[in-house]
CSV table of C-alpha atoms in Angstrom, one decimal:
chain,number,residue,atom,x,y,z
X,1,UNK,CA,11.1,18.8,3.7
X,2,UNK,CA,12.7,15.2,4.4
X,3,UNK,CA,11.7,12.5,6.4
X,4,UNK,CA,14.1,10.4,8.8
X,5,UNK,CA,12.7,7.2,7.5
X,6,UNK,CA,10.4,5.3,5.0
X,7,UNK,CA,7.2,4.1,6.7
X,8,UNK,CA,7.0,0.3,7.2
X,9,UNK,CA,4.0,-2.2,7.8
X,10,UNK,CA,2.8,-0.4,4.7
X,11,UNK,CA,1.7,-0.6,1.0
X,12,UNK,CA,3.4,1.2,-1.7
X,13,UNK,CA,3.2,0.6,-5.8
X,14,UNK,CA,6.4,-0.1,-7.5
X,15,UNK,CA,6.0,2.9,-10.2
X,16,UNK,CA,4.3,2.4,-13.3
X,17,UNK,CA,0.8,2.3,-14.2
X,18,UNK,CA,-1.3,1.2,-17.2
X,19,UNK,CA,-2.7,3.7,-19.2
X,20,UNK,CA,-2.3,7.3,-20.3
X,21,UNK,CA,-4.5,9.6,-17.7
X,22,UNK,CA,-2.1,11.2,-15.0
X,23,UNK,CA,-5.2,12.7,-13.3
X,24,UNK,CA,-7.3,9.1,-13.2
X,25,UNK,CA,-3.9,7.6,-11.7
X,26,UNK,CA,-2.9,9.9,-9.2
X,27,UNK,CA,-6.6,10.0,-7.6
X,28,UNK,CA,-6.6,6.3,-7.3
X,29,UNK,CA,-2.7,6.2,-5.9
X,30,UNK,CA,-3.6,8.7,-3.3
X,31,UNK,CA,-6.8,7.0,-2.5
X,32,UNK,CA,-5.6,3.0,-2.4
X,33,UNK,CA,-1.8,3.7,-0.9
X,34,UNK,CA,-2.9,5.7,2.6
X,35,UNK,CA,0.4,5.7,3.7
X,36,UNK,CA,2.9,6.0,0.8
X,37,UNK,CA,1.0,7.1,-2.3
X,38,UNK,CA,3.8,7.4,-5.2
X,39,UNK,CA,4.2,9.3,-8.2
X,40,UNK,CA,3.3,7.0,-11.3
X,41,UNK,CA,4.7,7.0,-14.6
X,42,UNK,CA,3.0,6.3,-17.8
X,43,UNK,CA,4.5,4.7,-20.6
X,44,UNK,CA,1.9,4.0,-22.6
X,45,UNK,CA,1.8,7.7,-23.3
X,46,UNK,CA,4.7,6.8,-24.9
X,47,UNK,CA,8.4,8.9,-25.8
X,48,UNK,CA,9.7,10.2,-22.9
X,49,UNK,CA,7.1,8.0,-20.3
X,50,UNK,CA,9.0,5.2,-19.4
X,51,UNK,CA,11.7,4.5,-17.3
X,52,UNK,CA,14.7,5.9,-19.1
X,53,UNK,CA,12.8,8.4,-21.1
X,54,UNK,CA,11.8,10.0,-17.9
X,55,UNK,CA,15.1,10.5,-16.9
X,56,UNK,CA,15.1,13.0,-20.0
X,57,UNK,CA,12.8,15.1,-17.7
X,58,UNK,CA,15.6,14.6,-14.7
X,59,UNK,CA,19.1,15.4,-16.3
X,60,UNK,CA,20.4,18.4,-16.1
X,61,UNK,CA,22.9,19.5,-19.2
X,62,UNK,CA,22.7,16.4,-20.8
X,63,UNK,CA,19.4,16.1,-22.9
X,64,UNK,CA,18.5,12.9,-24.8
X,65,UNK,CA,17.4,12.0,-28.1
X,66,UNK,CA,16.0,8.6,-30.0
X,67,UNK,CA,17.8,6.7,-31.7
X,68,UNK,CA,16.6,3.2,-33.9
X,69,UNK,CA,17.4,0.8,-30.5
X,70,UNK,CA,16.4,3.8,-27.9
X,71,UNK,CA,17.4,6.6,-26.5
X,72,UNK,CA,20.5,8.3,-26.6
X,73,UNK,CA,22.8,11.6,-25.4
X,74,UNK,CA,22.1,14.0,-27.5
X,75,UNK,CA,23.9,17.5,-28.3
X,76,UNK,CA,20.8,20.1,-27.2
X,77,UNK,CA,17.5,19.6,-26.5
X,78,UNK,CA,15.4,18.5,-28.5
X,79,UNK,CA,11.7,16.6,-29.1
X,80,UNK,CA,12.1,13.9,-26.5
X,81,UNK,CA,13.5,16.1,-23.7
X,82,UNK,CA,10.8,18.6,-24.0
X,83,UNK,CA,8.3,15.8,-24.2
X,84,UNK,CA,9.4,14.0,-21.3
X,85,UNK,CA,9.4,17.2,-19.0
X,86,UNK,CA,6.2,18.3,-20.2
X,87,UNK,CA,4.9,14.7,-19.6
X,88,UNK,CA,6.6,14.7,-15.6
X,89,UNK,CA,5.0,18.4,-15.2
X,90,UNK,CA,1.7,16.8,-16.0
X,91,UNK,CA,1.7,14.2,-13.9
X,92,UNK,CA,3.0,16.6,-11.0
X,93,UNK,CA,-0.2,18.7,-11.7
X,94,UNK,CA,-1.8,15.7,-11.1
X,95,UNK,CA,-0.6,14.3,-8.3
X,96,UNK,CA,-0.8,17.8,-6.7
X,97,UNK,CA,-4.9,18.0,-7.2
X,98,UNK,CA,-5.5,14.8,-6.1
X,99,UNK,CA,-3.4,15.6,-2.8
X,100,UNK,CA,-5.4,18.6,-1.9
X,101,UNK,CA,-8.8,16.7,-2.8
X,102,UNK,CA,-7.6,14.0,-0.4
X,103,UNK,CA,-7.3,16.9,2.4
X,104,UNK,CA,-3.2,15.8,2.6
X,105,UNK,CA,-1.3,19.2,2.4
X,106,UNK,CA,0.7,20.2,5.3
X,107,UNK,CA,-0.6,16.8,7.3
X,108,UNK,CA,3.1,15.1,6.8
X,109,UNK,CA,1.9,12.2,4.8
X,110,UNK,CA,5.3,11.0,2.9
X,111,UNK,CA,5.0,10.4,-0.9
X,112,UNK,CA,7.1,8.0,-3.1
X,113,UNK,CA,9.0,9.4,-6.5
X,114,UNK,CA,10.8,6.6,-8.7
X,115,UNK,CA,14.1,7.6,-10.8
X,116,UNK,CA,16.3,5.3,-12.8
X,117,UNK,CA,19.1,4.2,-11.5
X,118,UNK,CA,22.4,5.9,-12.7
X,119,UNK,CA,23.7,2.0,-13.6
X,120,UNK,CA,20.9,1.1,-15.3
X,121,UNK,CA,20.7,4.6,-17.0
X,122,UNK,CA,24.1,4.0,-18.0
X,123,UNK,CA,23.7,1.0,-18.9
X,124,UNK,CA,20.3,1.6,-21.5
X,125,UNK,CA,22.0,4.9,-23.0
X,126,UNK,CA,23.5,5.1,-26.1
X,127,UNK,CA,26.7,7.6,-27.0
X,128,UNK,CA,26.9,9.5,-29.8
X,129,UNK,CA,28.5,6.6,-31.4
X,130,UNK,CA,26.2,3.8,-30.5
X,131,UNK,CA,27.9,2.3,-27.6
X,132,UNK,CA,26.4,1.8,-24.4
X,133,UNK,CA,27.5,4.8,-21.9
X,134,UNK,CA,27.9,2.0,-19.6
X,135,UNK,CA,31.3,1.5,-21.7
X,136,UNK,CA,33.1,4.8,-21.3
X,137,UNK,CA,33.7,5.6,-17.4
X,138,UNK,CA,33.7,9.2,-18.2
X,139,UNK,CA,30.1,9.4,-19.7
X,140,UNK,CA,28.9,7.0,-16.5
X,141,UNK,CA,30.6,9.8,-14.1
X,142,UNK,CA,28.8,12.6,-16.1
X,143,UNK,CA,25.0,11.0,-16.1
X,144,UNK,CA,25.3,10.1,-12.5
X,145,UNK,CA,26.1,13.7,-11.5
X,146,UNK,CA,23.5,15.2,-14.1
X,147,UNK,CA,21.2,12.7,-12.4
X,148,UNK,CA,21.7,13.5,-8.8
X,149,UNK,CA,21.1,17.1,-9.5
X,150,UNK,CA,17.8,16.5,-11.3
X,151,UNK,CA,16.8,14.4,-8.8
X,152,UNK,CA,17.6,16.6,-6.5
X,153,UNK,CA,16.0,20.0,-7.9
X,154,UNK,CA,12.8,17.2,-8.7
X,155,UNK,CA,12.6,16.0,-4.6
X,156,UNK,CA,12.4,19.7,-3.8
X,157,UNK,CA,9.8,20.9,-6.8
X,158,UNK,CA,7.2,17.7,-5.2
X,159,UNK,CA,8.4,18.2,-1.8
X,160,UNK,CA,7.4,21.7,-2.5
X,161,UNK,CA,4.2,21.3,-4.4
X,162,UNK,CA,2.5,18.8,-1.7
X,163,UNK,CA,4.2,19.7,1.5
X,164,UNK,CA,5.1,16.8,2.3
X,165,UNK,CA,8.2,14.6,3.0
X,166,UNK,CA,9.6,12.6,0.0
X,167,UNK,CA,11.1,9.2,-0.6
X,168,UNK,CA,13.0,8.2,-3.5
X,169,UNK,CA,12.9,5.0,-5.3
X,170,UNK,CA,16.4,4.2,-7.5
X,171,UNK,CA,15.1,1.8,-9.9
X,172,UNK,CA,18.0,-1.0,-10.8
X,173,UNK,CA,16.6,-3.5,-13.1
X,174,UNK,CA,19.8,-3.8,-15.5
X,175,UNK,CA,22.0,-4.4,-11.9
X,176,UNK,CA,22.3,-8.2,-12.2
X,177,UNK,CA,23.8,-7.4,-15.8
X,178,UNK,CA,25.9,-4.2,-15.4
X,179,UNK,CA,28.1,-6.6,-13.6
X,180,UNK,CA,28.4,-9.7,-14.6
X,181,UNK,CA,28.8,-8.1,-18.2
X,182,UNK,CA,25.8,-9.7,-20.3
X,183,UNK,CA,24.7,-6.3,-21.7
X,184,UNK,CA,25.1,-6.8,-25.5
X,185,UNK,CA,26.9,-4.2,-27.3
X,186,UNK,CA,26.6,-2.8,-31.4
X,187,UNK,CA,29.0,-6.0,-32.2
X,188,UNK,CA,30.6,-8.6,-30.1
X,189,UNK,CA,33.9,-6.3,-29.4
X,190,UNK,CA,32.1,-3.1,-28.3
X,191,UNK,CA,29.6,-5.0,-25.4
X,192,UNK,CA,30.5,-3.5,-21.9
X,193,UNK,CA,32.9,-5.0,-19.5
X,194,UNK,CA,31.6,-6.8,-16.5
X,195,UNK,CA,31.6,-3.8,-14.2
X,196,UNK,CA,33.8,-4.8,-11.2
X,197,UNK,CA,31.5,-5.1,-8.0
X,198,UNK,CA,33.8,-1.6,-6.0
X,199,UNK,CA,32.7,0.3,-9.3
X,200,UNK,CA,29.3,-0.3,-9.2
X,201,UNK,CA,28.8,0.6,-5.5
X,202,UNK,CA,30.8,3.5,-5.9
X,203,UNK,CA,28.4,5.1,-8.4
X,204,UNK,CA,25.3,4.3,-6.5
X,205,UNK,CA,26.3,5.3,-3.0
X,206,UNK,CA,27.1,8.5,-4.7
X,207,UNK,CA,23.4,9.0,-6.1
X,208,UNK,CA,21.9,7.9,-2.5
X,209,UNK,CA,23.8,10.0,-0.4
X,210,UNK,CA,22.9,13.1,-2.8
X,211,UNK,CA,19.5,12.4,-2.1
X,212,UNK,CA,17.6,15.0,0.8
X,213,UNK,CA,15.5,12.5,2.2
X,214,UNK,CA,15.6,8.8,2.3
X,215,UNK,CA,15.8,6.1,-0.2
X,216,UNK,CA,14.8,3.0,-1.4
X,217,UNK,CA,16.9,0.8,-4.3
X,218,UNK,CA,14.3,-0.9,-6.1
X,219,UNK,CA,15.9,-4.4,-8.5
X,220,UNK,CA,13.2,-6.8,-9.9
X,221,UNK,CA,15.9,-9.0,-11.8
X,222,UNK,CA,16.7,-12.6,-11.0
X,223,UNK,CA,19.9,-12.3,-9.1
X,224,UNK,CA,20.0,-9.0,-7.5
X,225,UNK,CA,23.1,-8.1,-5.8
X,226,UNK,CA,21.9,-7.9,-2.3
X,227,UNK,CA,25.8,-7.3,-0.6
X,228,UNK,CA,26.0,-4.5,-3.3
X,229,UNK,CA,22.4,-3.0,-2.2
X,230,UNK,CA,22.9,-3.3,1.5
X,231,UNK,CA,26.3,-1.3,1.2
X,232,UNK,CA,24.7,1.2,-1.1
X,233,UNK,CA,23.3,4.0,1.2
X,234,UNK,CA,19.8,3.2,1.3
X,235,UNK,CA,17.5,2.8,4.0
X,236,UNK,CA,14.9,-0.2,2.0
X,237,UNK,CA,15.8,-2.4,-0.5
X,238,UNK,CA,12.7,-3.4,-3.1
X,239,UNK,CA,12.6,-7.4,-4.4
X,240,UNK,CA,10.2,-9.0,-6.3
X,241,UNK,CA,10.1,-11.9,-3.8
X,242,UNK,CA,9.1,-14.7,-6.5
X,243,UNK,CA,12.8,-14.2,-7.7
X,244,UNK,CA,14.3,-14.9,-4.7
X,245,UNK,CA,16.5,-18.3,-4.3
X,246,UNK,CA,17.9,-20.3,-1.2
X,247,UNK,CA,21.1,-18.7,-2.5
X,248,UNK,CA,19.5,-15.2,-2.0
X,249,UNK,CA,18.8,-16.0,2.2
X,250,UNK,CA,21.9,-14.5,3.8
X,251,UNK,CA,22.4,-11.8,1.6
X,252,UNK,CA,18.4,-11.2,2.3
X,253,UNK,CA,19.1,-11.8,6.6
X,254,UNK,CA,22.5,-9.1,6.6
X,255,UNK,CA,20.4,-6.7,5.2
X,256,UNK,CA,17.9,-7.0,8.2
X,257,UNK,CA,20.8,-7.4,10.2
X,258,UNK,CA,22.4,-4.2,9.2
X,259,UNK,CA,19.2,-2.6,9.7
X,260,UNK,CA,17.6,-1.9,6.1
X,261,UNK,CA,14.1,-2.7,5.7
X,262,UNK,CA,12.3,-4.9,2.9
X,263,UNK,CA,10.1,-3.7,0.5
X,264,UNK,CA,8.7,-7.1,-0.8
X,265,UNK,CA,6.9,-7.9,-3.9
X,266,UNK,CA,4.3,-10.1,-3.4
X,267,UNK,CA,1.4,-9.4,-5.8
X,268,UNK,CA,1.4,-10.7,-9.2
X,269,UNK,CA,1.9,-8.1,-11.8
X,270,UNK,CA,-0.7,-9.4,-13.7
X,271,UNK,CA,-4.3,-10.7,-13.3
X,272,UNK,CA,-3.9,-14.6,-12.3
X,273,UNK,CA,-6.5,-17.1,-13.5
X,274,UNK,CA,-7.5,-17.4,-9.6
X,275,UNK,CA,-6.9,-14.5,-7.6
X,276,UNK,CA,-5.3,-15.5,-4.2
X,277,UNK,CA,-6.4,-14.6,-0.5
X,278,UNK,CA,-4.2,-12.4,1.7
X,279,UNK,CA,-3.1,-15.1,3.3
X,280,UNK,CA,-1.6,-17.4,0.1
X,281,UNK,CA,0.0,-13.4,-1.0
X,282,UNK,CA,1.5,-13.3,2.2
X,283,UNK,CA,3.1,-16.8,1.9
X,284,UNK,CA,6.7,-16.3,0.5
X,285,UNK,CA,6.9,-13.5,3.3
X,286,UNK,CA,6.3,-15.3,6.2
X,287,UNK,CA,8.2,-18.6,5.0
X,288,UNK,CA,11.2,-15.8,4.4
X,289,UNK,CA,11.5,-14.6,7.7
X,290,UNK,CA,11.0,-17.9,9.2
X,291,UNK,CA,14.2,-19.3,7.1
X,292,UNK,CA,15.9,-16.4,8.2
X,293,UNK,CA,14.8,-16.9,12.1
X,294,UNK,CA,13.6,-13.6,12.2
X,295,UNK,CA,10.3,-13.0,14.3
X,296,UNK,CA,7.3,-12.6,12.4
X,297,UNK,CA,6.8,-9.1,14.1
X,298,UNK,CA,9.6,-7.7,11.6
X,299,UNK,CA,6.8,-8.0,9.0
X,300,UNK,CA,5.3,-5.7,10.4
X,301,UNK,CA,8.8,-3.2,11.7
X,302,UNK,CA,10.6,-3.5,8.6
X,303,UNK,CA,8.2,-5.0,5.4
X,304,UNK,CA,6.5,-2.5,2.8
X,305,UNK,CA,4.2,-4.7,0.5
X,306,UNK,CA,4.4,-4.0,-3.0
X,307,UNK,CA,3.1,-5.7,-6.2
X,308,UNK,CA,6.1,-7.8,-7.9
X,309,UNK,CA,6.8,-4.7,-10.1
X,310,UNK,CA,5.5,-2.1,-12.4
X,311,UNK,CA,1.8,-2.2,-13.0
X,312,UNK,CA,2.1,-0.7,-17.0
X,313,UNK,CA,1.1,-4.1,-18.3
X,314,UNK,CA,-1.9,-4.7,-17.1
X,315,UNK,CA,-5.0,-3.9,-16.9
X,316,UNK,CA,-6.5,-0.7,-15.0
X,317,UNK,CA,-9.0,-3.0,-13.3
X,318,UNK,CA,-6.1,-5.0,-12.3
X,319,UNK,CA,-3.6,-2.5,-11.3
X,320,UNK,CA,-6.5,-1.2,-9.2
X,321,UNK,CA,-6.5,-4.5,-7.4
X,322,UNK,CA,-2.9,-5.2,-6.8
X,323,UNK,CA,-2.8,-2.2,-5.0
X,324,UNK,CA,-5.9,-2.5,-2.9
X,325,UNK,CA,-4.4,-6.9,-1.9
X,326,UNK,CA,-0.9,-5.2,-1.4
X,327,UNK,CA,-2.2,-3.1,1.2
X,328,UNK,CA,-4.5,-6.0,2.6
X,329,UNK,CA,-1.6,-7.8,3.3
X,330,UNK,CA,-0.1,-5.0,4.8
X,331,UNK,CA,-3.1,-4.8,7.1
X,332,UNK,CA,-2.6,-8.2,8.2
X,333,UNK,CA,1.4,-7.4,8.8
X,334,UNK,CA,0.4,-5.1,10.6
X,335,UNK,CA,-2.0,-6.2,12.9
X,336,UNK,CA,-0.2,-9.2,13.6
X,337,UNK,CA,-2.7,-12.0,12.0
X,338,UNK,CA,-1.8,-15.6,12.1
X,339,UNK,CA,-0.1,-17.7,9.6
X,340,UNK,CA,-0.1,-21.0,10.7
């Protein structure tokens, strides 16, 4: 089942989530994000939880291993690819209870599933002799095709399970330094190459355009490389809007331009000494679309408010409450409110 579009004048979470109870996070997912509740991940749970070790899960004929500065391709399956797929099988049992609790089977509500990146996989991969796979083109063309199928085969198993459209988030944190080659490699002549812009895009249009349903590419760096994300396939692009620079605004206005929607973040990550109103949150996303001469109605047409980033480090009381002020915000997108 796939979904022509990713719902917008919404609230989403980025993708992980503090603690190590699937069942605890999936209820309160479901029951804060109404409109796009996502599949969280873990890390605190530890191998195989976070970002890349999840991907472990994903790949198919290419199974990972640890090695004593992360993970790495390994020769057969082993510990930390059985971990990780019994850890995403989990949180799919999850997920799957708290959707029928909620009454959400067969009712079309769309749900969010996160995936590294195949650039920013290849870039936090080791080979089998310690280089980056982001230096050897070959390995970068094998773990984007392994990813795309398990991506793939994963959009159908949840797609499946809850009977309901999916959306799939790419995340691309390592982006800004994939190509401008600041990576550091196991000595100063074995660090990757700045990977030429063409490259780059090349290797994630292919991973969005395998994708049966629509996607979102998700970078939280300083820097992102908006040109590169607009081209990339994807129907959303994901910014932590704090990061965002006067430099940033055209790139920001030709994505609008070319049609692709926002997904901003505008919720700190972590609990601030004073917690704002909706309408200080809202701030940098008004002001944006007003630099950009926009209407303030596209807030509402093409905006999905999302915490900065990942939720992991915080606390659960917190992470709670970022979700619960993203989706006030969205509210007041939404419903047109006035911001002065």
């Amino acid at each position: 089942m796939t979904s022509p579009s990713i719902p917008v004048g919404v609230a989403t979470g980025i993708g992980s989530w503090p603690g190590t109870d699937p069942r605890e996070a999936a209820a309160v997912t479901v029951g804060e994000l109404s409109a796009l509740p996502h599949l969280v991940e873990l890390p605190a749970r530890g191998l195989g939880a976070d970002l890349v070790g999840r991907a472990a899960a994903l790949l198919v004929d290419l199974p990972l291993d640890t090695s004593t500065t992360g993970y790495r391709v390994a020769q057969r399956p082993g510990r930390v690819t059985r971990t990780a797929r019994d850890l995403l099988a989990r949180d799919l049992d999850a997920l799957e209870e708290a959707w029928e609790v909620a009454g959400l089977r067969g009712t079309d509500q769309p749900v969010k599933t996160q995936s590294v990146g195949p650039l920013t996989l290849a870039a936090q991969l080791e080979l089998f002799g310690g280089h980056r796979a982001l230096t050897d083109p070959g390995a970068i063309r094998d773990l984007a095709e392994s990813l795309s199928e398990g991506v793939r085969a994963h959009v159908a198993e949840l797609g499946r399970r809850l009977g309901s459209p999916v959306v799939v988030q790419f995340d691309e944190p390592s982006l800004p330094a994939v190509l401008d080659g600041s990576l550091p490699g196991v000595s100063i002549l074995q660090a990757p190459r700045a990977m030429p812009e063409p490259e780059a895009l090349a290797v994630l249009q292919s991973a969005v355009g395998q994708v049966d349903g629509p996607v979102l590419v998700h970078c939280c760096a300083a820097g992102a490389p908006l040109d590169l994300l607009r081209r990339s396939g994807a129907q959303m692009i994901a910014l932590d809007a704090s990061l965002l620079r006067a430099a940033d605004l055209d790139g920001v206005g030709e994505a609008l331009e070319a049609g692709l929607s926002l997904a901003l973040g505008l919720v700190p990550t972590a609990a601030p000494d004073r917690v704002p109103g909706w309408r200080e949150l809202a701030e940098p996303a008004v002001t944006l679309v007003d630099r950009l001469g926009f209407p303030r109605t596209v807030l509402a047409d093409r905006v999905v408010v999302t915490p900065r980033c990942g939720l992991a480090g915080t606390s659960d009381g917190w992470a709670r409450e970022a979700l619960r002020r993203s989706a006030e915000v969205a509210r007041a997108f939404a419903d047109g409110a006035e911001f002065g």
